[in-house]
PDB file of C-alpha atoms in Angstrom:
ATOM      1  CA  MET A  19     -64.704 153.176 146.868  1.00 52.00           C
ATOM      2  CA  SER A  20     -63.214 149.808 147.821  1.00 53.00           C
ATOM      3  CA  GLU A  21     -59.541 149.137 147.212  1.00 57.00           C
ATOM      4  CA  GLU A  22     -60.486 146.355 144.757  1.00 59.00           C
ATOM      5  CA  SER A  23     -62.498 148.777 142.592  1.00 59.00           C
ATOM      6  CA  ASN A  24     -60.005 151.643 142.872  1.00 68.00           C
ATOM      7  CA  PRO A  25     -58.413 152.097 139.416  1.00 72.00           C
ATOM      8  CA  ILE A  26     -55.020 152.992 140.877  1.00 88.00           C
ATOM      9  CA  SER A  27     -54.726 149.862 143.019  1.00 87.00           C
ATOM     10  CA  SER A  28     -52.901 147.844 140.347  1.00 90.00           C
ATOM     11  CA  LEU A  29     -50.306 150.524 139.564  1.00 94.00           C
ATOM     12  CA  TRP A  30     -50.027 152.042 143.048  1.00 95.00           C
ATOM     13  CA  PRO A  31     -51.093 149.418 145.597  1.00 95.00           C
ATOM     14  CA  LEU A  32     -51.383 150.251 149.257  1.00 94.00           C
ATOM     15  CA  VAL A  33     -48.311 149.462 151.364  1.00 96.00           C
ATOM     16  CA  PRO A  34     -47.924 149.166 155.142  1.00 96.00           C
ATOM     17  CA  SER A  35     -48.012 152.485 156.960  1.00 93.00           C
ATOM     18  CA  GLU A  36     -44.488 151.763 158.207  1.00 95.00           C
ATOM     19  CA  ALA A  37     -43.257 152.823 154.764  1.00 96.00           C
ATOM     20  CA  ALA A  38     -43.553 156.424 155.963  1.00 95.00           C
ATOM     21  CA  ASP A  39     -41.914 155.836 159.351  1.00 95.00           C
ATOM     22  CA  TRP A  40     -38.676 157.454 158.183  1.00 97.00           C
ATOM     23  CA  LEU A  41     -40.567 160.656 157.422  1.00 97.00           C
ATOM     24  CA  LEU A  42     -42.165 160.588 160.855  1.00 95.00           C
ATOM     25  CA  GLU A  43     -38.707 160.266 162.416  1.00 96.00           C
ATOM     26  CA  LEU A  44     -37.268 162.978 160.153  1.00 96.00           C
ATOM     27  CA  CYS A  45     -40.084 165.513 160.219  1.00 96.00           C
ATOM     28  CA  GLY A  46     -42.336 164.770 163.174  1.00 93.00           C
ATOM     29  CA  ASP A  47     -46.115 164.916 162.910  1.00 89.00           C
ATOM     30  CA  GLY A  48     -47.437 164.497 159.375  1.00 91.00           C
ATOM     31  CA  ILE A  49     -51.107 165.225 159.895  1.00 93.00           C
ATOM     32  CA  THR A  50     -50.962 167.930 157.198  1.00 95.00           C
ATOM     33  CA  GLY A  51     -47.924 166.451 155.420  1.00 97.00           C
ATOM     34  CA  PHE A  52     -44.355 165.564 156.405  1.00 97.00           C
ATOM     35  CA  MET A  53     -42.273 168.701 155.825  1.00 97.00           C
ATOM     36  CA  PRO A  54     -38.663 167.619 155.143  1.00 97.00           C
ATOM     37  CA  PRO A  55     -35.483 169.594 155.725  1.00 96.00           C
ATOM     38  CA  ALA A  56     -33.083 170.280 152.854  1.00 96.00           C
ATOM     39  CA  MET A  57     -31.641 166.992 151.508  1.00 96.00           C
ATOM     40  CA  PRO A  58     -29.154 168.648 151.087  1.00 97.00           C
ATOM     41  CA  ASP A  59     -30.915 171.393 149.092  1.00 98.00           C
ATOM     42  CA  ALA A  60     -34.541 172.494 148.805  1.00 98.00           C
ATOM     43  CA  VAL A  61     -36.868 174.757 146.866  1.00 98.00           C
ATOM     44  CA  TRP A  62     -40.551 175.730 146.950  1.00 98.00           C
ATOM     45  CA  VAL A  63     -42.687 175.085 143.859  1.00 98.00           C
ATOM     46  CA  LEU A  64     -45.599 177.546 143.808  1.00 98.00           C
ATOM     47  CA  ASN A  65     -49.156 176.563 142.932  1.00 98.00           C
ATOM     48  CA  ALA A  66     -50.507 178.256 139.835  1.00 98.00           C
ATOM     49  CA  MET A  67     -52.857 181.226 139.883  1.00 97.00           C
ATOM     50  CA  TYR A  68     -54.709 182.699 136.931  1.00 97.00           C
ATOM     51  CA  GLU A  69     -56.034 186.021 135.698  1.00 96.00           C
ATOM     52  CA  HIS A  70     -58.714 186.753 133.141  1.00 94.00           C
ATOM     53  CA  LYS A  71     -57.337 188.374 130.002  1.00 89.00           C
ATOM     54  CA  GLN A  72     -59.614 191.355 130.600  1.00 87.00           C
ATOM     55  CA  GLY A  73     -57.769 191.948 133.857  1.00 74.00           C
ATOM     56  CA  PRO A  74     -58.891 191.838 137.486  1.00 69.00           C
ATOM     57  CA  ALA A  75     -62.440 192.997 138.153  1.00 75.00           C
ATOM     58  CA  ASP A  76     -63.255 195.729 140.642  1.00 87.00           C
ATOM     59  CA  VAL A  77     -65.761 193.369 142.261  1.00 92.00           C
ATOM     60  CA  SER A  78     -64.452 190.817 144.743  1.00 93.00           C
ATOM     61  CA  TYR A  79     -65.669 187.243 145.163  1.00 89.00           C
ATOM     62  CA  HIS A  80     -67.249 188.254 148.466  1.00 91.00           C
ATOM     63  CA  GLU A  81     -69.110 191.214 146.983  1.00 90.00           C
ATOM     64  CA  TYR A  82     -70.362 189.046 144.132  1.00 85.00           C
ATOM     65  CA  HIS A  83     -71.501 186.327 146.525  1.00 86.00           C
ATOM     66  CA  GLN A  84     -73.304 188.834 148.741  1.00 87.00           C
ATOM     67  CA  ALA A  85     -75.084 190.263 145.695  1.00 87.00           C
ATOM     68  CA  ARG A  86     -76.269 186.779 144.718  1.00 86.00           C
ATOM     69  CA  LEU A  87     -77.517 186.171 148.246  1.00 84.00           C
ATOM     70  CA  ALA A  88     -79.424 189.456 148.111  1.00 87.00           C
ATOM     71  CA  ASP A  89     -81.196 188.646 144.832  1.00 90.00           C
ATOM     72  CA  GLY A  90     -81.929 185.056 145.806  1.00 85.00           C
ATOM     73  CA  SER A  91     -79.634 183.449 143.228  1.00 87.00           C
ATOM     74  CA  VAL A  92     -78.049 181.384 146.005  1.00 84.00           C
ATOM     75  CA  GLN A  93     -79.254 180.356 149.428  1.00 87.00           C
ATOM     76  CA  PRO A  94     -77.422 181.107 152.687  1.00 81.00           C
ATOM     77  CA  HIS A  95     -75.108 178.406 154.002  1.00 82.00           C
ATOM     78  CA  VAL A  96     -76.542 177.648 157.432  1.00 77.00           C
ATOM     79  CA  VAL A  97     -75.217 174.835 159.618  1.00 81.00           C
ATOM     80  CA  GLY A  98     -76.318 174.280 163.194  1.00 82.00           C
ATOM     81  CA  GLY A  99     -78.142 177.596 163.182  1.00 79.00           C
ATOM     82  CA  ILE A 100     -75.025 179.509 162.147  1.00 81.00           C
ATOM     83  CA  ASP A 101     -75.218 181.550 158.937  1.00 74.00           C
ATOM     84  CA  PHE A 102     -71.685 181.196 157.617  1.00 72.00           C
ATOM     85  CA  ASP A 103     -72.314 183.754 154.893  1.00 74.00           C
ATOM     86  CA  ALA A 104     -73.033 186.349 157.579  1.00 79.00           C
ATOM     87  CA  VAL A 105     -69.898 185.664 159.599  1.00 77.00           C
ATOM     88  CA  GLY A 106     -67.403 184.606 156.934  1.00 81.00           C
ATOM     89  CA  ILE A 107     -65.745 185.975 153.808  1.00 88.00           C
ATOM     90  CA  ALA A 108     -65.944 184.432 150.359  1.00 88.00           C
ATOM     91  CA  THR A 109     -62.232 184.673 149.549  1.00 91.00           C
ATOM     92  CA  GLY A 110     -62.351 183.051 146.122  1.00 91.00           C
ATOM     93  CA  GLY A 111     -59.783 180.487 147.185  1.00 90.00           C
ATOM     94  CA  GLY A 112     -60.178 176.747 146.952  1.00 93.00           C
ATOM     95  CA  LEU A 113     -58.939 173.498 148.443  1.00 95.00           C
ATOM     96  CA  GLY A 114     -57.541 170.521 146.572  1.00 95.00           C
ATOM     97  CA  ARG A 115     -56.848 169.798 142.920  1.00 95.00           C
ATOM     98  CA  SER A 116     -57.149 172.488 140.258  1.00 95.00           C
ATOM     99  CA  GLN A 117     -56.264 173.166 136.646  1.00 95.00           C
ATOM    100  CA  HIS A 118     -56.249 175.941 134.049  1.00 96.00           C
ATOM    101  CA  PRO A 119     -59.717 177.604 134.042  1.00 95.00           C
ATOM    102  CA  GLY A 120     -59.975 177.515 130.242  1.00 95.00           C
ATOM    103  CA  PRO A 121     -60.330 180.029 127.385  1.00 96.00           C
ATOM    104  CA  GLY A 122     -60.004 183.679 128.338  1.00 95.00           C
ATOM    105  CA  TRP A 123     -57.659 182.987 131.243  1.00 96.00           C
ATOM    106  CA  ARG A 124     -53.886 183.142 131.502  1.00 96.00           C
ATOM    107  CA  ARG A 125     -51.460 182.007 134.143  1.00 97.00           C
ATOM    108  CA  LEU A 126     -50.452 184.836 136.478  1.00 97.00           C
ATOM    109  CA  ARG A 127     -46.963 184.384 137.883  1.00 98.00           C
ATOM    110  CA  TRP A 128     -46.418 185.111 141.547  1.00 98.00           C
ATOM    111  CA  ALA A 129     -43.459 187.289 140.576  1.00 98.00           C
ATOM    112  CA  GLU A 130     -45.649 189.384 138.274  1.00 98.00           C
ATOM    113  CA  LEU A 131     -48.303 189.936 140.935  1.00 97.00           C
ATOM    114  CA  ALA A 132     -45.594 190.784 143.464  1.00 98.00           C
ATOM    115  CA  ARG A 133     -44.206 193.497 141.171  1.00 97.00           C
ATOM    116  CA  ARG A 134     -47.685 194.845 140.516  1.00 95.00           C
ATOM    117  CA  THR A 135     -48.689 195.045 144.168  1.00 95.00           C
ATOM    118  CA  GLY A 136     -45.308 196.048 145.580  1.00 96.00           C
ATOM    119  CA  VAL A 137     -44.944 193.124 147.971  1.00 96.00           C
ATOM    120  CA  ALA A 138     -42.590 190.162 148.250  1.00 97.00           C
ATOM    121  CA  VAL A 139     -43.467 186.955 146.424  1.00 97.00           C
ATOM    122  CA  VAL A 140     -43.454 185.308 149.857  1.00 98.00           C
ATOM    123  CA  PRO A 141     -42.941 187.667 152.820  1.00 96.00           C
ATOM    124  CA  ASP A 142     -39.996 186.992 155.114  1.00 96.00           C
ATOM    125  CA  GLY A 143     -40.742 184.350 157.692  1.00 97.00           C
ATOM    126  CA  LEU A 144     -43.838 183.024 155.922  1.00 97.00           C
ATOM    127  CA  MET A 145     -44.519 180.086 153.661  1.00 97.00           C
ATOM    128  CA  PRO A 146     -46.675 180.187 150.515  1.00 98.00           C
ATOM    129  CA  SER A 147     -50.213 180.563 151.856  1.00 97.00           C
ATOM    130  CA  TYR A 148     -53.330 182.743 152.065  1.00 95.00           C
ATOM    131  CA  LEU A 149     -51.209 185.288 153.961  1.00 96.00           C
ATOM    132  CA  CYS A 150     -49.421 186.231 150.732  1.00 97.00           C
ATOM    133  CA  PHE A 151     -50.525 189.197 148.580  1.00 97.00           C
ATOM    134  CA  PRO A 152     -52.693 191.031 151.133  1.00 95.00           C
ATOM    135  CA  THR A 153     -52.809 194.148 148.931  1.00 94.00           C
ATOM    136  CA  ALA A 154     -54.178 192.190 145.963  1.00 94.00           C
ATOM    137  CA  LYS A 155     -57.353 191.460 147.919  1.00 94.00           C
ATOM    138  CA  LYS A 156     -60.263 193.606 149.045  1.00 92.00           C
ATOM    139  CA  GLU A 157     -60.902 192.996 152.728  1.00 92.00           C
ATOM    140  CA  GLY A 158     -59.545 189.483 152.354  1.00 93.00           C
ATOM    141  CA  SER A 159     -61.374 188.595 149.135  1.00 95.00           C
ATOM    142  CA  TRP A 160     -59.739 188.197 145.715  1.00 95.00           C
ATOM    143  CA  PRO A 161     -60.968 190.059 142.610  1.00 95.00           C
ATOM    144  CA  LEU A 162     -63.382 188.075 140.426  1.00 93.00           C
ATOM    145  CA  GLY A 163     -60.931 188.291 137.542  1.00 93.00           C
ATOM    146  CA  MET A 164     -58.331 186.220 139.412  1.00 96.00           C
ATOM    147  CA  VAL A 165     -58.225 182.588 140.446  1.00 96.00           C
ATOM    148  CA  PRO A 166     -55.899 182.322 143.450  1.00 97.00           C
ATOM    149  CA  PRO A 167     -53.842 179.210 144.206  1.00 97.00           C
ATOM    150  CA  THR A 168     -55.616 176.368 145.946  1.00 96.00           C
ATOM    151  CA  GLU A 169     -54.489 174.971 149.273  1.00 97.00           C
ATOM    152  CA  GLY A 170     -53.258 171.454 149.858  1.00 97.00           C
ATOM    153  CA  SER A 171     -52.599 170.316 146.302  1.00 97.00           C
ATOM    154  CA  LEU A 172     -50.525 171.077 143.267  1.00 97.00           C
ATOM    155  CA  ASP A 173     -52.445 172.154 140.186  1.00 97.00           C
ATOM    156  CA  ARG A 174     -52.555 169.612 137.368  1.00 96.00           C
ATOM    157  CA  GLU A 175     -50.156 171.415 135.022  1.00 97.00           C
ATOM    158  CA  THR A 176     -47.517 171.968 137.712  1.00 97.00           C
ATOM    159  CA  TRP A 177     -47.866 168.363 138.916  1.00 97.00           C
ATOM    160  CA  ASN A 178     -47.297 166.992 135.408  1.00 97.00           C
ATOM    161  CA  ARG A 179     -44.250 169.179 134.829  1.00 98.00           C
ATOM    162  CA  LEU A 180     -42.805 168.456 138.269  1.00 98.00           C
ATOM    163  CA  ILE A 181     -43.150 164.700 137.713  1.00 98.00           C
ATOM    164  CA  ALA A 182     -41.387 165.026 134.351  1.00 98.00           C
ATOM    165  CA  ILE A 183     -38.424 166.792 135.983  1.00 98.00           C
ATOM    166  CA  LEU A 184     -38.298 164.398 138.928  1.00 98.00           C
ATOM    167  CA  THR A 185     -38.213 161.517 136.458  1.00 98.00           C
ATOM    168  CA  GLN A 186     -35.096 162.984 134.848  1.00 97.00           C
ATOM    169  CA  PHE A 187     -33.355 163.042 138.223  1.00 97.00           C
ATOM    170  CA  SER A 188     -34.494 159.616 139.414  1.00 97.00           C
ATOM    171  CA  PRO A 189     -32.024 156.701 139.384  1.00 95.00           C
ATOM    172  CA  ALA A 190     -34.037 154.454 137.048  1.00 97.00           C
ATOM    173  CA  GLY A 191     -35.906 157.143 135.131  1.00 97.00           C
ATOM    174  CA  PRO A 192     -39.610 156.319 134.712  1.00 98.00           C
ATOM    175  CA  ASP A 193     -39.074 152.881 136.296  1.00 98.00           C
ATOM    176  CA  THR A 194     -37.901 154.392 139.581  1.00 98.00           C
ATOM    177  CA  ARG A 195     -39.909 153.000 142.465  1.00 98.00           C
ATOM    178  CA  CYS A 196     -41.570 155.734 144.504  1.00 98.00           C
ATOM    179  CA  LEU A 197     -43.938 156.003 147.437  1.00 98.00           C
ATOM    180  CA  ALA A 198     -46.835 158.385 147.965  1.00 97.00           C
ATOM    181  CA  TYR A 199     -48.397 159.415 151.258  1.00 96.00           C
ATOM    182  CA  TYR A 200     -51.775 161.109 151.723  1.00 95.00           C
ATOM    183  CA  ASN A 201     -52.261 162.952 154.990  1.00 94.00           C
ATOM    184  CA  PRO A 202     -55.479 162.235 156.955  1.00 93.00           C
ATOM    185  CA  MET A 203     -56.996 165.624 156.074  1.00 92.00           C
ATOM    186  CA  THR A 204     -57.020 164.763 152.361  1.00 93.00           C
ATOM    187  CA  LEU A 205     -58.979 161.599 153.146  1.00 90.00           C
ATOM    188  CA  GLY A 206     -61.645 163.215 155.287  1.00 85.00           C
ATOM    189  CA  ALA A 207     -59.779 162.862 158.592  1.00 72.00           C
ATOM    190  CA  ILE A 208     -61.465 159.504 159.185  1.00 74.00           C
ATOM    191  CA  ASP A 209     -58.297 157.650 160.202  1.00 76.00           C
ATOM    192  CA  LEU A 210     -55.664 159.572 162.128  1.00 74.00           C
ATOM    193  CA  ASP A 211     -53.717 156.533 163.311  1.00 76.00           C
ATOM    194  CA  ASN A 212     -52.736 154.722 160.113  1.00 81.00           C
ATOM    195  CA  ARG A 213     -50.560 156.393 157.497  1.00 89.00           C
ATOM    196  CA  HIS A 214     -52.069 155.959 154.011  1.00 91.00           C
ATOM    197  CA  ALA A 215     -49.227 155.129 151.609  1.00 95.00           C
ATOM    198  CA  ARG A 216     -48.953 153.665 148.129  1.00 96.00           C
ATOM    199  CA  ALA A 217     -46.003 152.423 146.063  1.00 97.00           C
ATOM    200  CA  GLY A 218     -45.464 152.458 142.314  1.00 97.00           C
ATOM    201  CA  ARG A 219     -43.363 153.745 139.387  1.00 97.00           C
ATOM    202  CA  ILE A 220     -42.821 157.445 138.902  1.00 98.00           C
ATOM    203  CA  GLY A 221     -43.678 156.787 135.258  1.00 97.00           C
ATOM    204  CA  ASP A 222     -47.204 155.983 136.460  1.00 96.00           C
ATOM    205  CA  ALA A 223     -47.488 158.990 138.761  1.00 95.00           C
ATOM    206  CA  GLU A 224     -50.011 160.825 136.601  1.00 90.00           C
ATOM    207  CA  ILE A 225     -52.803 158.550 137.838  1.00 91.00           C
ATOM    208  CA  LEU A 226     -52.136 159.679 141.392  1.00 93.00           C
ATOM    209  CA  TYR A 227     -53.469 163.086 140.411  1.00 91.00           C
ATOM    210  CA  GLY A 228     -56.503 162.277 138.330  1.00 78.00           C
ATOM    211  CA  ARG A 229     -57.732 158.975 139.743  1.00 70.00           C
ATOM    212  CA  SER A 230     -56.852 159.040 143.435  1.00 68.00           C
ATOM    213  CA  GLU A 231     -59.426 158.545 146.171  1.00 78.00           C
ATOM    214  CA  ALA A 232     -58.340 161.938 147.475  1.00 88.00           C
ATOM    215  CA  ASP A 233     -59.169 165.196 145.687  1.00 91.00           C
ATOM    216  CA  PHE A 234     -55.546 166.214 146.211  1.00 95.00           C
ATOM    217  CA  SER A 235     -52.112 165.485 144.839  1.00 96.00           C
ATOM    218  CA  PRO A 236     -50.095 163.335 147.285  1.00 96.00           C
ATOM    219  CA  SER A 237     -49.024 165.045 150.492  1.00 97.00           C
ATOM    220  CA  ASN A 238     -45.601 163.423 150.102  1.00 98.00           C
ATOM    221  CA  LEU A 239     -43.942 161.691 147.195  1.00 98.00           C
ATOM    222  CA  TRP A 240     -40.425 160.282 147.389  1.00 98.00           C
ATOM    223  CA  ALA A 241     -38.010 158.052 145.553  1.00 98.00           C
ATOM    224  CA  GLU A 242     -37.523 154.738 147.323  1.00 97.00           C
ATOM    225  CA  ASP A 243     -33.808 155.489 147.648  1.00 97.00           C
ATOM    226  CA  ARG A 244     -34.790 158.808 149.332  1.00 97.00           C
ATOM    227  CA  SER A 245     -32.706 160.816 146.886  1.00 97.00           C
ATOM    228  CA  TRP A 246     -35.553 163.352 146.751  1.00 98.00           C
ATOM    229  CA  VAL A 247     -38.843 163.975 148.520  1.00 98.00           C
ATOM    230  CA  LEU A 248     -41.618 166.498 148.102  1.00 98.00           C
ATOM    231  CA  CYS A 249     -44.232 167.770 150.534  1.00 98.00           C
ATOM    232  CA  THR A 250     -47.503 169.503 149.707  1.00 98.00           C
ATOM    233  CA  ASP A 251     -48.873 170.656 153.057  1.00 98.00           C
ATOM    234  CA  TYR A 252     -52.651 170.704 153.444  1.00 97.00           C
ATOM    235  CA  ASP A 253     -52.621 174.367 154.523  1.00 97.00           C
ATOM    236  CA  LEU A 254     -50.173 175.790 151.997  1.00 98.00           C
ATOM    237  CA  TRP A 255     -50.089 177.127 148.431  1.00 98.00           C
ATOM    238  CA  GLY A 256     -46.807 175.505 147.502  1.00 98.00           C
ATOM    239  CA  THR A 257     -44.797 172.284 147.517  1.00 98.00           C
ATOM    240  CA  LYS A 258     -41.382 171.905 149.084  1.00 98.00           C
ATOM    241  CA  VAL A 259     -39.004 169.742 147.070  1.00 98.00           C
ATOM    242  CA  ALA A 260     -35.881 168.508 148.874  1.00 98.00           C
ATOM    243  CA  GLY A 261     -33.074 166.800 147.007  1.00 98.00           C
ATOM    244  CA  PRO A 262     -29.716 167.235 145.274  1.00 98.00           C
ATOM    245  CA  PRO A 263     -28.594 170.680 144.062  1.00 98.00           C
ATOM    246  CA  ALA A 264     -28.851 169.656 140.396  1.00 98.00           C
ATOM    247  CA  LEU A 265     -32.564 168.883 140.812  1.00 98.00           C
ATOM    248  CA  ILE A 266     -33.201 172.079 142.738  1.00 98.00           C
ATOM    249  CA  ASN A 267     -31.417 174.199 140.097  1.00 98.00           C
ATOM    250  CA  ALA A 268     -33.434 172.512 137.347  1.00 98.00           C
ATOM    251  CA  LEU A 269     -36.657 173.492 139.098  1.00 98.00           C
ATOM    252  CA  LEU A 270     -35.492 177.068 139.662  1.00 98.00           C
ATOM    253  CA  ASN A 271     -34.541 177.455 135.996  1.00 98.00           C
ATOM    254  CA  ASP A 272     -37.554 175.720 134.451  1.00 98.00           C
ATOM    255  CA  MET A 273     -39.722 177.887 132.201  1.00 96.00           C
ATOM    256  CA  GLU A 274     -43.034 176.295 133.251  1.00 97.00           C
ATOM    257  CA  ILE A 275     -42.618 175.772 136.971  1.00 98.00           C
ATOM    258  CA  GLU A 276     -42.407 178.796 139.258  1.00 98.00           C
ATOM    259  CA  ALA A 277     -40.049 178.041 142.128  1.00 98.00           C
ATOM    260  CA  VAL A 278     -38.383 180.108 144.838  1.00 98.00           C
ATOM    261  CA  ARG A 279     -35.890 179.604 147.612  1.00 97.00           C
ATOM    262  CA  LEU A 280     -37.106 180.483 151.100  1.00 97.00           C
ATOM    263  CA  PRO A 281     -34.048 180.563 153.376  1.00 95.00           C
ATOM    264  CA  TRP A 282     -36.220 180.658 156.516  1.00 93.00           C
ATOM    265  CA  ALA A 283     -38.073 177.489 155.349  1.00 92.00           C
ATOM    266  CA  HIS A 284     -35.113 175.657 153.821  1.00 80.00           C
TER     267      HIS A 284
END
């Protein structure tokens, strides 16, 4: 899609890659996203996961996929002579944007699953990722009755709520000028040298989720005055939000967003 035909170009036009230079200086390499330090505080917003109202199934995604391969319902995924279905595991996880699965499903809080499985929400020393909840999976594959968090992007509902809260803590409310950066991995890794950044109003941030050229929420979004910044790393199941304590406390106490402090990743 050309920039001229891109529906977000009028509200969030491209800006020179130098707009993200400060993040490069602050955080280092941003190939999967610029991960900021606390500014002065920080919190992790967790991507949503879901569970079917009938509960988790005994069958895992991998077992189900293998059964479909056996009966011919699906064909093996073979690339370059390598049968990836024979050497890999169908985990049930995804990459990029996601949203509520629809009727029959409910949101499953990380804290609830942690209590159920007897593990920490995020184990010490780790960040929110596929390494969490090992006991909830069968040989690395999630139960069919669960939809685990996706990597690299906020889910739609969490994105919308997070933007609403960020708007409340932005200097000009919905008119606050913000910048968005998409890491090269979200754009197919076709340009590793130029940083892809856009500028617009936080009041128009919804279009960044649903109409972007990337199938991901922005890797970084920040207020132009740098009063807050968020990072959604390509490899993680959560978004780090750095900013003033009042913003961080609002996220921790929100009824819709699930957020946690990770002292080792502060």
